[in-house]
Short mmCIF file of C-alpha atoms and ligand atoms in Angstrom, two decimals:
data_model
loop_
_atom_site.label_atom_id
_atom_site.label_comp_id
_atom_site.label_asym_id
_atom_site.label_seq_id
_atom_site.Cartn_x
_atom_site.Cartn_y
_atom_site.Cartn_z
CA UNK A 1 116.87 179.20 224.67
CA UNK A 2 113.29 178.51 224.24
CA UNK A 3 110.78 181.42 226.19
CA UNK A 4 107.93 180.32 227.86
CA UNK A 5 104.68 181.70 229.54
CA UNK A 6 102.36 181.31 231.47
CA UNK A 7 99.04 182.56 230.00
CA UNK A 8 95.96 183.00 232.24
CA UNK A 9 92.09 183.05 230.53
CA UNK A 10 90.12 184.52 232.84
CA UNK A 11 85.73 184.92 232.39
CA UNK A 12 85.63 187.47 229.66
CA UNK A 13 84.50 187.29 226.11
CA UNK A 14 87.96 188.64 225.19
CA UNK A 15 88.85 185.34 226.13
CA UNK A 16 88.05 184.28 222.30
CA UNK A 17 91.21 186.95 221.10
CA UNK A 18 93.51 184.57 224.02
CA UNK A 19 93.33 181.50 221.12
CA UNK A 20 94.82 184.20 218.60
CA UNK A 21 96.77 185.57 221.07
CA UNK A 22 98.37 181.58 221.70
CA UNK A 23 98.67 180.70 218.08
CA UNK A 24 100.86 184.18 217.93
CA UNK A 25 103.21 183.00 220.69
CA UNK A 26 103.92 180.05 218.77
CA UNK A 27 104.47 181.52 215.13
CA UNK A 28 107.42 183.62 217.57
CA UNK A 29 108.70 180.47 219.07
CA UNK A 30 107.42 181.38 222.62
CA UNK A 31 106.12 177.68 224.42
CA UNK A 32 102.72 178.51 225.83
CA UNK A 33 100.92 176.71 229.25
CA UNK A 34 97.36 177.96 229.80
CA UNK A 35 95.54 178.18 232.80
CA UNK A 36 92.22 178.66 232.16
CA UNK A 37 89.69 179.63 235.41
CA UNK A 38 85.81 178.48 235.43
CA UNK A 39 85.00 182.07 234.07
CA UNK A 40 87.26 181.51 231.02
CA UNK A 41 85.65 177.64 230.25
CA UNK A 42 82.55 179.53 229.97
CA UNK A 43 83.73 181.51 227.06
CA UNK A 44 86.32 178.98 224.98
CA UNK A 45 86.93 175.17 225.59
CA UNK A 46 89.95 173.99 227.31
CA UNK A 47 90.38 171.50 224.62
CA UNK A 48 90.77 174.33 221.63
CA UNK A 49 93.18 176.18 224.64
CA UNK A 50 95.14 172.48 224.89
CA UNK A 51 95.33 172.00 220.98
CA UNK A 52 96.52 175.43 220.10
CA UNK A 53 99.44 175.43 223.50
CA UNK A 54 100.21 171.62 222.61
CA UNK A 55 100.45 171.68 226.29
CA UNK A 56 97.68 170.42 228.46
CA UNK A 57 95.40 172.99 230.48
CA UNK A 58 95.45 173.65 234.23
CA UNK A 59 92.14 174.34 235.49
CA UNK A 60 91.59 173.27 239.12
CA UNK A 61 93.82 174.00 242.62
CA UNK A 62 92.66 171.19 244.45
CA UNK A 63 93.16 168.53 241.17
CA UNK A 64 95.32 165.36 241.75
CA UNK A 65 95.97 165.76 238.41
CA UNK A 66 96.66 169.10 237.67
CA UNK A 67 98.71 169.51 241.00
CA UNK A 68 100.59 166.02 240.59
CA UNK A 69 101.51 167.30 237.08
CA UNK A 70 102.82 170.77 237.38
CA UNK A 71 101.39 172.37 240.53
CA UNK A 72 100.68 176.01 241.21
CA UNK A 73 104.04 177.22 242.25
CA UNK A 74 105.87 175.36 238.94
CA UNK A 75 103.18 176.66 236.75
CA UNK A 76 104.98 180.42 237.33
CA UNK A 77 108.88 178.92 238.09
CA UNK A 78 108.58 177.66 235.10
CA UNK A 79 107.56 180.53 232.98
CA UNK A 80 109.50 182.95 232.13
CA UNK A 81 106.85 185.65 232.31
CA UNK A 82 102.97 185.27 233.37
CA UNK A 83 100.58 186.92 231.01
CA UNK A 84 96.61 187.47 232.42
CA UNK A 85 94.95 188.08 229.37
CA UNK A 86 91.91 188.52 229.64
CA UNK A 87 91.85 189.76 232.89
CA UNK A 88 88.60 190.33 234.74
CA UNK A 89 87.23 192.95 237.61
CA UNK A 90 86.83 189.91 239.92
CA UNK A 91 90.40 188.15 239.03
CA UNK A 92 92.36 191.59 239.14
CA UNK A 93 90.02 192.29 243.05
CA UNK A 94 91.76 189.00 244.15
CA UNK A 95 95.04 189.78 243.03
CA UNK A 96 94.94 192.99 244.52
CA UNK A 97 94.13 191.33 248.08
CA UNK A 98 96.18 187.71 247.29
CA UNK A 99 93.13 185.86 247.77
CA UNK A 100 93.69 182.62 246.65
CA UNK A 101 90.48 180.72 245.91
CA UNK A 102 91.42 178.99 242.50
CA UNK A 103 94.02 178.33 240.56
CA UNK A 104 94.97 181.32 238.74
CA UNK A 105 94.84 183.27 241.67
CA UNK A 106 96.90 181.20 243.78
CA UNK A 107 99.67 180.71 241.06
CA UNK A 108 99.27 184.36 240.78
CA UNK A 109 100.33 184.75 244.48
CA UNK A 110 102.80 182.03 244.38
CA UNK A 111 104.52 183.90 241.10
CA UNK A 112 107.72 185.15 241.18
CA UNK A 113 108.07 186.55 237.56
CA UNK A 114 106.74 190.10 236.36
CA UNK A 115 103.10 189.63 235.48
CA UNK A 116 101.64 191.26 232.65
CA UNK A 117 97.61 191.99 233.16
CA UNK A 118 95.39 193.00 229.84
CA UNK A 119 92.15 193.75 231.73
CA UNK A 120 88.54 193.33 229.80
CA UNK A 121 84.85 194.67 231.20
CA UNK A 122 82.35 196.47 230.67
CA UNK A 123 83.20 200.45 230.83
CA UNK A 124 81.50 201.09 233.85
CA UNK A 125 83.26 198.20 235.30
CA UNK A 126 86.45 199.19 234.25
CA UNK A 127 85.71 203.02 235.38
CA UNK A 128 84.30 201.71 238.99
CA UNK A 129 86.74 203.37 242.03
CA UNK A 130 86.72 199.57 243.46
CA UNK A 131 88.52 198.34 239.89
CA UNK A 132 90.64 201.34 239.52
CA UNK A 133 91.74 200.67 243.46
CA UNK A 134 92.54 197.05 242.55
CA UNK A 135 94.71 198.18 239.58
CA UNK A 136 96.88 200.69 241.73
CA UNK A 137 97.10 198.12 244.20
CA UNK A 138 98.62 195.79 241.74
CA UNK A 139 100.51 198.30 239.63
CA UNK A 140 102.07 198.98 243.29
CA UNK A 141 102.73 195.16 243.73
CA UNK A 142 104.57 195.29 239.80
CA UNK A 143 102.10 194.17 238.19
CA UNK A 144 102.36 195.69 234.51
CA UNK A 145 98.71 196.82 233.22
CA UNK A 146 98.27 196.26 229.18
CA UNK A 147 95.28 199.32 228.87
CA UNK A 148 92.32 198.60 227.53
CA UNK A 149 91.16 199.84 224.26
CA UNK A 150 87.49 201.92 223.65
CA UNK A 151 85.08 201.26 221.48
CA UNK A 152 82.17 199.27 220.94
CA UNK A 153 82.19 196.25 223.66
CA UNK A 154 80.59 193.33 223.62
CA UNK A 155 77.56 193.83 226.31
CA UNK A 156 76.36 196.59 223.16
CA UNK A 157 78.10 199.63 225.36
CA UNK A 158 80.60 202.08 223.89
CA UNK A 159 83.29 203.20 226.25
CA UNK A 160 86.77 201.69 227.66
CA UNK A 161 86.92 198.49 228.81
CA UNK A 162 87.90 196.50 225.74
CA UNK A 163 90.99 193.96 226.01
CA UNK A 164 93.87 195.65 224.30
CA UNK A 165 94.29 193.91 220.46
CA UNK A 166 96.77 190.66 220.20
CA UNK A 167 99.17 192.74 218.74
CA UNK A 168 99.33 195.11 221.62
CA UNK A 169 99.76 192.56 223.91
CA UNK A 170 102.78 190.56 222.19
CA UNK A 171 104.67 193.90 221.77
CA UNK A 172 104.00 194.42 225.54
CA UNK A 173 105.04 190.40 225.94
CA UNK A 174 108.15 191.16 223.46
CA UNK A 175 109.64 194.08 225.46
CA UNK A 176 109.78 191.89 228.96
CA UNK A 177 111.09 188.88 227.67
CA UNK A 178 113.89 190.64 225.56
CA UNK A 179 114.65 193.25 227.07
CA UNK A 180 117.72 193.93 229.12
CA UNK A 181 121.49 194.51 228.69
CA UNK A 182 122.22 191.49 230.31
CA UNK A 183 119.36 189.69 228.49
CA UNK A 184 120.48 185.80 227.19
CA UNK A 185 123.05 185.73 229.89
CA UNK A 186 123.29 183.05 233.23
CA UNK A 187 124.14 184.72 236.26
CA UNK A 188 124.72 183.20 240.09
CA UNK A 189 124.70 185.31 243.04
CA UNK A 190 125.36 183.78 246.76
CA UNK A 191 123.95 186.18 249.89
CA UNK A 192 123.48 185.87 253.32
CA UNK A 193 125.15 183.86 256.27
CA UNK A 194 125.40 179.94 256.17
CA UNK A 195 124.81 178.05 259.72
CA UNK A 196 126.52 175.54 261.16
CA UNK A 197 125.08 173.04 263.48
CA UNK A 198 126.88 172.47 266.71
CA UNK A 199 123.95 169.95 267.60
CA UNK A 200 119.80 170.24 266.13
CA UNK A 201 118.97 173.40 268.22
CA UNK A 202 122.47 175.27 268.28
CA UNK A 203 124.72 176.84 265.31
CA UNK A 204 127.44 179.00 264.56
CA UNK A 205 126.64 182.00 262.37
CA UNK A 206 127.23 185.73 261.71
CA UNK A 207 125.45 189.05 261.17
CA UNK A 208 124.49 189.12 257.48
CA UNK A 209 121.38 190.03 256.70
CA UNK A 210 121.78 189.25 252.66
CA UNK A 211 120.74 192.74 251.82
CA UNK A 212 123.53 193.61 249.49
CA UNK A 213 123.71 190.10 247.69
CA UNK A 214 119.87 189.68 247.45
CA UNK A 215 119.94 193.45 245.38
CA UNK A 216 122.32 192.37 243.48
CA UNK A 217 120.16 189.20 241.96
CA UNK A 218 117.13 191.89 241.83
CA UNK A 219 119.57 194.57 239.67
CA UNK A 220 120.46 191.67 237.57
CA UNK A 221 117.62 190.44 236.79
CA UNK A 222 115.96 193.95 236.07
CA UNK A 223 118.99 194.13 233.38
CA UNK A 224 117.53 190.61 231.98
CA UNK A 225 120.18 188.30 233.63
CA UNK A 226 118.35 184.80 234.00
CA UNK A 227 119.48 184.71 237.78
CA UNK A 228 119.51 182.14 240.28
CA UNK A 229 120.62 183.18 244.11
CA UNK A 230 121.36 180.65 246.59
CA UNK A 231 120.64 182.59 250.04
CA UNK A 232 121.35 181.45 253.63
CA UNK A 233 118.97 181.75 256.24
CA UNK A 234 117.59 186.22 255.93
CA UNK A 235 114.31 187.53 256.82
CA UNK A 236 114.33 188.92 253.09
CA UNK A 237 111.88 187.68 250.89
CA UNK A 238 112.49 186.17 247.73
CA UNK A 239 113.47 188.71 245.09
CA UNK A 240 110.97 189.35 241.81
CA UNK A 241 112.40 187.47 239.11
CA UNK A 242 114.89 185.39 240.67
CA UNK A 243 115.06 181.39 241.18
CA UNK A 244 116.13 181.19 244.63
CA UNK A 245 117.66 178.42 246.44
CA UNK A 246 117.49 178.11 250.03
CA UNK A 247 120.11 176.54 251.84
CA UNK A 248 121.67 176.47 255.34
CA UNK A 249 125.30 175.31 255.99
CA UNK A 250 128.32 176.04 253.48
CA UNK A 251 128.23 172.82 252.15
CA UNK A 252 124.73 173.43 251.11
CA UNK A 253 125.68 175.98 249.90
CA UNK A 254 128.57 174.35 247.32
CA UNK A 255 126.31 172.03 246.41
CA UNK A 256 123.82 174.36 245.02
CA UNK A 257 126.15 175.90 243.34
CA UNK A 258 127.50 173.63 241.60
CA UNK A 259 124.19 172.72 240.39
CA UNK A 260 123.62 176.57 239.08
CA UNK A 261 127.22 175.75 236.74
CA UNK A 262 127.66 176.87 233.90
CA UNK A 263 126.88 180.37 234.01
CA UNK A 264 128.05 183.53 232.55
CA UNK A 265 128.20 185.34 235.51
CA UNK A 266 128.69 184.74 239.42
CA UNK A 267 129.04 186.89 242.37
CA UNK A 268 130.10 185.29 246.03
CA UNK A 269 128.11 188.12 248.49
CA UNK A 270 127.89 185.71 250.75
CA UNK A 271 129.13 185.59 254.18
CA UNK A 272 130.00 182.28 254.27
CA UNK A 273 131.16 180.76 257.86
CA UNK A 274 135.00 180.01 257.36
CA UNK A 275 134.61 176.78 260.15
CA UNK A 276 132.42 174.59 260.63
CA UNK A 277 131.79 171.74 263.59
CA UNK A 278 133.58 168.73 262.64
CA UNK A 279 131.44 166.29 264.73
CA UNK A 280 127.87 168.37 265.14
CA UNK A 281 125.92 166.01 267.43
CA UNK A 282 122.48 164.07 266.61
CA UNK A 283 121.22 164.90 270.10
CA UNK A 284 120.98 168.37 271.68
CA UNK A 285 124.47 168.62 274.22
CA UNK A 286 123.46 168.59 277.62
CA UNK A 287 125.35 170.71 280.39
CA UNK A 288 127.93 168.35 282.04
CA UNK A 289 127.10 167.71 286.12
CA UNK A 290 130.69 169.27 286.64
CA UNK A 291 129.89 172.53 285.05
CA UNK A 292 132.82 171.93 282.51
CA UNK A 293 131.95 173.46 279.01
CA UNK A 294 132.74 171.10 275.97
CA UNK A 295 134.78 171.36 273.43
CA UNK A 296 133.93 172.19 269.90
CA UNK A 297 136.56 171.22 267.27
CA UNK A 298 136.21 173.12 264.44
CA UNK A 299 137.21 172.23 260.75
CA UNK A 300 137.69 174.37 257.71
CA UNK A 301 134.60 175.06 255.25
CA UNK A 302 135.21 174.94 251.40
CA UNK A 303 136.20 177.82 249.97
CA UNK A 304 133.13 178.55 247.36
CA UNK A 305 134.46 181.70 245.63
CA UNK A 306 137.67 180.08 245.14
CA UNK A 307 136.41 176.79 243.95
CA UNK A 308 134.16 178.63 241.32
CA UNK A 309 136.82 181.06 240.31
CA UNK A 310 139.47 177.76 239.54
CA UNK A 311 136.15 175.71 238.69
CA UNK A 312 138.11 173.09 236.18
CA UNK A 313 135.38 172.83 234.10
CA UNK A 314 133.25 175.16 234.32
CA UNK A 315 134.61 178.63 235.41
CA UNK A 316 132.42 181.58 234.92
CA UNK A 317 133.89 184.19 232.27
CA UNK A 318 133.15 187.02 235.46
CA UNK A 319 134.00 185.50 239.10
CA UNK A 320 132.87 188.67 241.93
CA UNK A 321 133.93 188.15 245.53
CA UNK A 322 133.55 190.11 248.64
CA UNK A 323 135.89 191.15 251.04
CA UNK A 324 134.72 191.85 254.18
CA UNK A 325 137.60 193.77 256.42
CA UNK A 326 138.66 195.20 259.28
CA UNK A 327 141.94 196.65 258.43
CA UNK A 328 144.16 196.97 255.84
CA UNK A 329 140.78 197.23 253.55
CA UNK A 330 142.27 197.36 249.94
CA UNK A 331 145.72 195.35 250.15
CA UNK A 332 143.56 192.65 251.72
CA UNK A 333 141.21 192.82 249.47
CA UNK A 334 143.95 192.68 245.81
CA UNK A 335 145.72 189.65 248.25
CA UNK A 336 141.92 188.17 248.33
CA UNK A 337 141.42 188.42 244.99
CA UNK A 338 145.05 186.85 243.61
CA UNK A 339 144.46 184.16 246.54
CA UNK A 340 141.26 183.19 245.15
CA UNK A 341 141.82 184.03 241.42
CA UNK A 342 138.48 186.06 240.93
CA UNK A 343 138.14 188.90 238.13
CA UNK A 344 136.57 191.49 240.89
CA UNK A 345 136.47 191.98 244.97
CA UNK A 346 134.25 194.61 246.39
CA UNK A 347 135.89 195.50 249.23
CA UNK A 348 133.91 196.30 252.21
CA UNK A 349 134.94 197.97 255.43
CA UNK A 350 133.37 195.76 258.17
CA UNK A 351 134.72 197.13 261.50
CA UNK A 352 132.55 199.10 264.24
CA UNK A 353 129.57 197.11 262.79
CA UNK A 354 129.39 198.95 259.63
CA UNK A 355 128.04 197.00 256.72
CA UNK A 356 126.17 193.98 258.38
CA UNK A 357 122.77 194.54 258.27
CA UNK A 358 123.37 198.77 257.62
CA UNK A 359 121.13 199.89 254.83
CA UNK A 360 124.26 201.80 253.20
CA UNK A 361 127.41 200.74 252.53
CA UNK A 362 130.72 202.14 251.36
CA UNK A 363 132.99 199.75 248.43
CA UNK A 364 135.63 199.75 246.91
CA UNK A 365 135.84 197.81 243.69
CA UNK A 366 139.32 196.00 243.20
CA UNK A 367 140.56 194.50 239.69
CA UNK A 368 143.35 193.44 239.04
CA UNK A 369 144.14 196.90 237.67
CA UNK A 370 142.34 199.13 238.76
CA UNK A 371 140.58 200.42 242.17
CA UNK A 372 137.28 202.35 242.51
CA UNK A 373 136.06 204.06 245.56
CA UNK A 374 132.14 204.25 245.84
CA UNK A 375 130.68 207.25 248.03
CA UNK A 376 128.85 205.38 251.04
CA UNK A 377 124.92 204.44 249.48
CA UNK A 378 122.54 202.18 249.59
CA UNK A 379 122.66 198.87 249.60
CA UNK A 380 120.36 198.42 246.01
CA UNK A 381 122.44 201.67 244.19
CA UNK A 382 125.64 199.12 245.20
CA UNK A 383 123.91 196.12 243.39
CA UNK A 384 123.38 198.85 240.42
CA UNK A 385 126.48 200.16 239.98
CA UNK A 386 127.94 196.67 240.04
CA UNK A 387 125.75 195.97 237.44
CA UNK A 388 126.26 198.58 235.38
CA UNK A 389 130.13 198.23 235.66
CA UNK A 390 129.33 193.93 234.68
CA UNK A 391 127.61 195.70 231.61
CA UNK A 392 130.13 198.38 230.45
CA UNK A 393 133.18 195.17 230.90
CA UNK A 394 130.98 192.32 228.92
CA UNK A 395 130.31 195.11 225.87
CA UNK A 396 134.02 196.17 225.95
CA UNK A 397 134.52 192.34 225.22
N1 CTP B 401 133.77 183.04 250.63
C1 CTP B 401 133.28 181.85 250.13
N2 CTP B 401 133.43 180.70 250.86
C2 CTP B 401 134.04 180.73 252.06
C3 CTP B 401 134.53 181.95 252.58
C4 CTP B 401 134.37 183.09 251.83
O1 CTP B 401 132.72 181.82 249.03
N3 CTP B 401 134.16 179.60 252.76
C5 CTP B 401 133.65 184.22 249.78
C6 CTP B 401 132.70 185.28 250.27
O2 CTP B 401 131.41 185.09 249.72
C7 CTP B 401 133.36 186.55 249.76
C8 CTP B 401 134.82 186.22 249.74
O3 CTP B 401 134.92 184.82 249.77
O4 CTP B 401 132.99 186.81 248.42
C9 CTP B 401 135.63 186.77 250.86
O5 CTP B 401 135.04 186.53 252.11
P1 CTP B 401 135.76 187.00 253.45
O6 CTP B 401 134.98 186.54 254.60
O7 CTP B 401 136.08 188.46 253.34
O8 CTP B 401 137.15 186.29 253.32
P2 CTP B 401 137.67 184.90 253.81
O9 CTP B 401 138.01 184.08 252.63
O10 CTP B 401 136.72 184.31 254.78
O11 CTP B 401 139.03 185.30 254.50
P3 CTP B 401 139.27 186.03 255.93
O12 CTP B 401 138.04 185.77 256.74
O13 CTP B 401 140.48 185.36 256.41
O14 CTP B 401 139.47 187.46 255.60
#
């Protein structure tokens, strides 16, 4: 698979070592798409930026064509990682307070891959408390800071301040996009509840808050997985690094699913409503004159961990289910997982309200052979352990 990024030229004279820095990414096969802001255009020409990407460059927010074409939110989904080099005091200020005045710093907000920032300025720039604030604040955020070099800088000043060299940056650009146990593998994760409609203002749903399966996409993706999570309605936000599909009902949810096949690996975290109103209504029920309550007849959902573990086609070499119980914990949970035909069920312990929406949790993981008992945790050291154990059983292969 081909990498891409997304390279931002900010107003620095650095921005002359960004043309080097492009033809580098292509001599390593990496696809490039510039964004250059009105700073950058001041120090190279978006045509030499065009001919050296062979991609055209994306310049303005408000442009019918640059917004018709790729827009500022497919400009980062489509990169694998976003590169700011160079970066300058007043680009690195807005990113630090998501202002969102031009293009690159609204794509910046809009990202949702790790961005790599190689600042350039003059040393007393670069040594001012309000830059050095800005930085924190976006280290904090996850943004990864390329240091600047010293030396002799372009205004005639000797000090820090100087864009780290093109090599330093493509090592730094080399380590996130290849990094990872799980790096060159596909992975699907489902979290959160589904709704059903009973009519366009009522539903039937349940108490997941997607915590667990929204840190397992994160942990996978930190481990390089190229992860795509298709989440019912949380309050979470969207996890770094992730392509996430929304959806609402269970057959939303199949459907997206199906588009994420093939993949590598999938895990069903989801707690996906077993019914499902067989005739929801267009219009909002009204409360009968006679004070008699209707009558909802309900209808089995598909089974989405069961179709993608006995996917014909398509079945993932590692299918993870939950089981969320009340009793009996583990012999429900090895019945689950023959039933369903998965490789692993974390089995969960659901009664007096623990699990749903708890920040810990205490699992058990069921193979077919084995059975391991987690000490209760969080909810994110869950989603790492799991990974970790998805590591240890795909190098044992
Ligand atoms: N699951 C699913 N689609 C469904 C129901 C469940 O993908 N329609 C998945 C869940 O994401 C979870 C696993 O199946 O990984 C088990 O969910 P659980 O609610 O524990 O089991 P059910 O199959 O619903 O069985 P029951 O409620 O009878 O225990």
């Amino acid at each position: 698979m081909r990498h891409s990024i997304l390279l931002i030229i900010s107003g620095s004279i650095a921005a002359y070592k960004s043309l080097d820095l492009i033809r580098r990414l292509q001599e390593h096969d990496i696809a490039v798409r510039c964004i250059l802001t009105k700073g950058g255009a001041q120090f190279i020409t978006p045509l030499s930026v065009a001919s050296l990407s062979n991609n055209p460059v994306y310049e303005e927010l408000f442009s019918l064509k640059d917004e018709a074409e790729m827009g500022h939110i497919r400009l980062s989904r489509e990169a694998d990682l976003v590169v700011v080099a160079p970066a300058s005091a007043d680009l690195i200020a807005k990113m630090a307070n998501g202002q969102t005045d031009d293009l690159a710093s609204a794509t910046l907000l809009a990202a949702n891959k790790k961005i790599l920032v190689a600042p350039a300025m003059n040393t007393q720039m670069w040594q001012h408390p309000a830059t050095q604030r800005n930085l924190s604040h976006i280290r904090e955020d996850g943004a990864i800071i390329i240091e600047p070099g010293a030396g002799l800088l372009a205004c005639g000043e000797t000090g820090s301040g100087r864009m780290a060299e093109v090599e330093t940056i493509l090592a730094a650009i080399s380590k996130h996009l290849y990094t990872g146990a799980l790096h060159g593998t596909k992975a699907l994760v489902t979290s959160g509840p589904t709704y059903e409609a009973i009519d366009p203002v009522r539903f039937i749903g349940n108490h997941s808050s997607g915590k667990q399966g929204h840190a397992i996409a994160a942990a996978l993706a930190r481990h390089g997985a190229n992860v795509t999570l298709i989440s019912g309605p949380t309050a979470l936000p969207d996890p770094k690094g992730v392509t996430v599909k929304h959806i609402t009902s269970a057959e939303e949810m199949l459907a997206a699913c199906e588009a994420a096949l093939p993949c590598d690996i999938a895990v069903c975290a989801a707690a996906v409503a077993d019914w499902k109103v067989s005739e929801p209504t267009a219009r909002k029920l009204k409360k009968a004159k006679d004070g008699e309550a209707p009558e909802l007849r309900l209808i089995e959902n598909p089974d989405i961990l069961a179709h993608i573990a006995q996917h014909p086609k398509d079945r993932p070499n590692l299918v993870i289910g939950f089981a969320a119980e009340t009793e009996n914990v583990l012999e429900n949970a090895a019945a689950k997982l023959k039933r369903k035909a998965c490789d692993w069920i974390v089995a969960n312990d659901v009664s007096e309200g623990k699990a749903f929406n708890a920040t810990e949790n205490s699992v058990t993981l069921v193979t077919a052979k084995s059975q391991q008992n987690w000490p209760l945790q969080s909810k994110e050291a869950i989603a790492e352990q799991l990974v970790q154990n998805i590591i240890t059983h795909r190098s044992a292969k």
